[in-house]
N, CA and C atoms as an extended XYZ file, in Angstrom:
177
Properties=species:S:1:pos:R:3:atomname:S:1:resname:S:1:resid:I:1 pbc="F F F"
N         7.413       -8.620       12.731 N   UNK     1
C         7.581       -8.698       11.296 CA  UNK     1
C         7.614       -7.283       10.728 C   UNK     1
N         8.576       -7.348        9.809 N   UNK     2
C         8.793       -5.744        9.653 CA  UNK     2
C         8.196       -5.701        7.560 C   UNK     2
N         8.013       -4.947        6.908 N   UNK     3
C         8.059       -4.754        5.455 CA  UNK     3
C         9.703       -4.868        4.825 C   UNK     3
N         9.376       -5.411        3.841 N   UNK     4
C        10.825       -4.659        3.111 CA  UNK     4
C        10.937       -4.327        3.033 C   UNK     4
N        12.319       -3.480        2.215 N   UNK     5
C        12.739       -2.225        1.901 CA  UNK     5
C        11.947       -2.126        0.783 C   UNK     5
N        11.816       -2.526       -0.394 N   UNK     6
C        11.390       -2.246       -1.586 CA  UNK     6
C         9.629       -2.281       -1.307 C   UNK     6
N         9.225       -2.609       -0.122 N   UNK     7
C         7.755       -2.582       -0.017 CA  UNK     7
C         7.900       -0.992        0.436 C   UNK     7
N         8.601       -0.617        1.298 N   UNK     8
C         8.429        0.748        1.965 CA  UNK     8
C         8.929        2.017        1.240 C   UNK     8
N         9.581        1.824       -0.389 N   UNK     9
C         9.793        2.689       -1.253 CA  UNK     9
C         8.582        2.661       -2.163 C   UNK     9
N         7.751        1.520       -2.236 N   UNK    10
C         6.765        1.365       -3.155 CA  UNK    10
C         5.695        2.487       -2.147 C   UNK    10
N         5.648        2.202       -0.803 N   UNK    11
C         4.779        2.532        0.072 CA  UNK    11
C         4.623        4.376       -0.171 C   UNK    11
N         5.753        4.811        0.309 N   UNK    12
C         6.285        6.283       -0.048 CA  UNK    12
C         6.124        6.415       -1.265 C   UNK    12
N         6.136        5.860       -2.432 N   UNK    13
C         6.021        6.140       -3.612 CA  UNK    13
C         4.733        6.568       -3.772 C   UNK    13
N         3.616        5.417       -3.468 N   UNK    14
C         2.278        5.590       -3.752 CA  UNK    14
C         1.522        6.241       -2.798 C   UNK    14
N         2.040        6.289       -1.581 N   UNK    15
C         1.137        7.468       -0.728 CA  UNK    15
C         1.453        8.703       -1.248 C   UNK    15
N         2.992        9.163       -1.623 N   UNK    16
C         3.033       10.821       -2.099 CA  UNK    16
C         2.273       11.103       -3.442 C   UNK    16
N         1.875        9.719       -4.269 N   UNK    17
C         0.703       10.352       -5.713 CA  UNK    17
C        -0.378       10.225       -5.308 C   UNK    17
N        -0.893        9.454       -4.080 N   UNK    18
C        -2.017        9.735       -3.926 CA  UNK    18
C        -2.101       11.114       -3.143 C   UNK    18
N        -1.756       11.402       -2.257 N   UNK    19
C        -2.097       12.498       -1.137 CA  UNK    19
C        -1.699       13.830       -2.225 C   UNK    19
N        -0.768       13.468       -3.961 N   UNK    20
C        -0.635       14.384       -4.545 CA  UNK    20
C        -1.844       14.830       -4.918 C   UNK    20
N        -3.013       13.770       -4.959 N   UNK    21
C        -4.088       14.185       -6.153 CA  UNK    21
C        -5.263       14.548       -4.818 C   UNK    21
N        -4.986       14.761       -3.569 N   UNK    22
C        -5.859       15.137       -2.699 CA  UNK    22
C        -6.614       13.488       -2.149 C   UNK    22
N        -5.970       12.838       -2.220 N   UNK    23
C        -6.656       11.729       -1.886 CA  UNK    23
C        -6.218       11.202       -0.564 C   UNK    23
N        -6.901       11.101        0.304 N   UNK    24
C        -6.324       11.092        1.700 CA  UNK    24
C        -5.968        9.709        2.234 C   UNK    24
N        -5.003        9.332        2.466 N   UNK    25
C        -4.536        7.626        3.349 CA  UNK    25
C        -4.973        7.754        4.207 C   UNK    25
N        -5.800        6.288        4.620 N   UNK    26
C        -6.741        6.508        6.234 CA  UNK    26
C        -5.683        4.885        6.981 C   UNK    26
N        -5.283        4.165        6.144 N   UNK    27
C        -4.647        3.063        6.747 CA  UNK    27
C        -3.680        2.614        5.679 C   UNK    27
N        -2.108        2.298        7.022 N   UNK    28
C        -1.128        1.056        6.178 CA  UNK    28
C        -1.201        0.519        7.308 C   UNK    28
N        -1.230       -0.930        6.646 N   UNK    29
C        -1.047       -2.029        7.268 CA  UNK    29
C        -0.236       -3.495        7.270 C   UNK    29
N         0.141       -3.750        7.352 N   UNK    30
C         1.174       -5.428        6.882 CA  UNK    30
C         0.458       -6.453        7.327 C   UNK    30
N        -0.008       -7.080        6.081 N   UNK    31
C        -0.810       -8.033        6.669 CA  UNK    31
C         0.249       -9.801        6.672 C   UNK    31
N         0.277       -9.500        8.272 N   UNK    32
C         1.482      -10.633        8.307 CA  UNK    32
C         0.912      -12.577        8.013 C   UNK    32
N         0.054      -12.551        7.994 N   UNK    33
C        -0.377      -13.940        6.940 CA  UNK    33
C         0.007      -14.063        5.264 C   UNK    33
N         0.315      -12.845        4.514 N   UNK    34
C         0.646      -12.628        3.687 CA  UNK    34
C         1.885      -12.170        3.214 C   UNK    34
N         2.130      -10.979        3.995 N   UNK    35
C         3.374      -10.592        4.122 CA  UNK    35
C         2.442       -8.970        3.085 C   UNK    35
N         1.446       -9.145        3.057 N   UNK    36
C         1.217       -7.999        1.939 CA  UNK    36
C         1.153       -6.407        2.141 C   UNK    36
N         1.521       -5.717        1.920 N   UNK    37
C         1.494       -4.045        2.845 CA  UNK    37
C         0.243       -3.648        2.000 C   UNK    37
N        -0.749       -3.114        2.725 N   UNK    38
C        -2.398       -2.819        2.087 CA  UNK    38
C        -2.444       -1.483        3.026 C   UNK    38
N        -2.762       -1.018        1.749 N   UNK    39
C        -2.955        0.999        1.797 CA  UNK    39
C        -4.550        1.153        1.303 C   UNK    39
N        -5.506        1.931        2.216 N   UNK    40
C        -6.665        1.849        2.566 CA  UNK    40
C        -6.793        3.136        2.165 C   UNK    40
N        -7.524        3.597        0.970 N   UNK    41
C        -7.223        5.315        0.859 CA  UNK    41
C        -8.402        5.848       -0.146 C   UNK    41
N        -8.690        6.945        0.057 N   UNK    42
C       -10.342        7.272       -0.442 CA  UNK    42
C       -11.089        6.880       -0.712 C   UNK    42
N       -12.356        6.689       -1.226 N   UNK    43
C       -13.241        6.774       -0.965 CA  UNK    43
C       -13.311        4.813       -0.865 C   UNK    43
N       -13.096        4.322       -2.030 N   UNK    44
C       -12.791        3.079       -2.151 CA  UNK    44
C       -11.340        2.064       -2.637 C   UNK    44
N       -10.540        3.102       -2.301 N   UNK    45
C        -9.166        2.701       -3.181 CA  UNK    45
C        -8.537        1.401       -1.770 C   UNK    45
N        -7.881        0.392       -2.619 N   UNK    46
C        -7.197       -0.668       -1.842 CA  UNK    46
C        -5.999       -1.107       -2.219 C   UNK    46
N        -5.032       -0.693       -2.113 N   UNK    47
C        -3.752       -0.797       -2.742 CA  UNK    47
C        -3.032       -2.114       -1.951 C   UNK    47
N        -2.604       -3.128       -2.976 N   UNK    48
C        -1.657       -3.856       -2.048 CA  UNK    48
C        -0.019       -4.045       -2.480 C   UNK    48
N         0.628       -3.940       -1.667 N   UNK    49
C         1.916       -4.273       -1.862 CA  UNK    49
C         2.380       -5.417       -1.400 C   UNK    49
N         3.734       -5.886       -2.355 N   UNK    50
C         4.054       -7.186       -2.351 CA  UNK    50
C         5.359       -6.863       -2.222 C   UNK    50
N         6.270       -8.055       -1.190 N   UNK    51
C         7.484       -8.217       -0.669 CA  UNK    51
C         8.622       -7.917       -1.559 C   UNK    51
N         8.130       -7.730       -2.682 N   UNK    52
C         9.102       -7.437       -4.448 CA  UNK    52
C         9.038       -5.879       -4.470 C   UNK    52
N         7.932       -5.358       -3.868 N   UNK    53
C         7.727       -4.042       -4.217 CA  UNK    53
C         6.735       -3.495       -5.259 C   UNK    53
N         6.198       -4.295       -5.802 N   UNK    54
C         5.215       -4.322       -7.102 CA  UNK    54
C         3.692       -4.302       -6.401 C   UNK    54
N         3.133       -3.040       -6.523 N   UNK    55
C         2.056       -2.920       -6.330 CA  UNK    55
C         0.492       -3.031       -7.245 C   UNK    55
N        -0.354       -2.923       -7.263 N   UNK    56
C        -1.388       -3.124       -7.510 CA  UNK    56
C        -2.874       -2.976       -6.778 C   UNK    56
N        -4.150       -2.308       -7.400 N   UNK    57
C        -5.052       -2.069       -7.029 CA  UNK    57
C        -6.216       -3.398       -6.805 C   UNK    57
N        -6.868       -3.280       -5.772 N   UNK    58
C        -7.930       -4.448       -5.350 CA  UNK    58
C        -9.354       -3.901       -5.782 C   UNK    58
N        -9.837       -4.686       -6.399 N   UNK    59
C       -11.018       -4.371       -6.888 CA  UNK    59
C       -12.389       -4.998       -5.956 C   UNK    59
């Protein structure tokens, strides 16, 4: 199972503002029960992406 395209521009999108503000990505992952791309990144940040490309933070 691969991401979409529009998941993997969202992906590149939001890793280059985070790693802009010094915030380091420790994990991407595709979580294939979902289909959701989840970016694992400082201290507590949980980003998920959706097959549309529309991301959002997990609280």
């Amino acid at each position: 199972m691969f991401p979409t395209v529009e998941q993997c521009i969202s992906c590149v999108q939001v890793c280059l503002d985070l790693t802009g503000f010094y915030i380091p990505v420790y994990l991407v992952r595709l979580d294939e029960r979902d289909h959701q791309l989840v970016i694992l990144a400082g201290e507590e940040l949980e980003i998920t992406i959706d097959p549309d490309g529309n991301w959002r933070f997990l609280t």
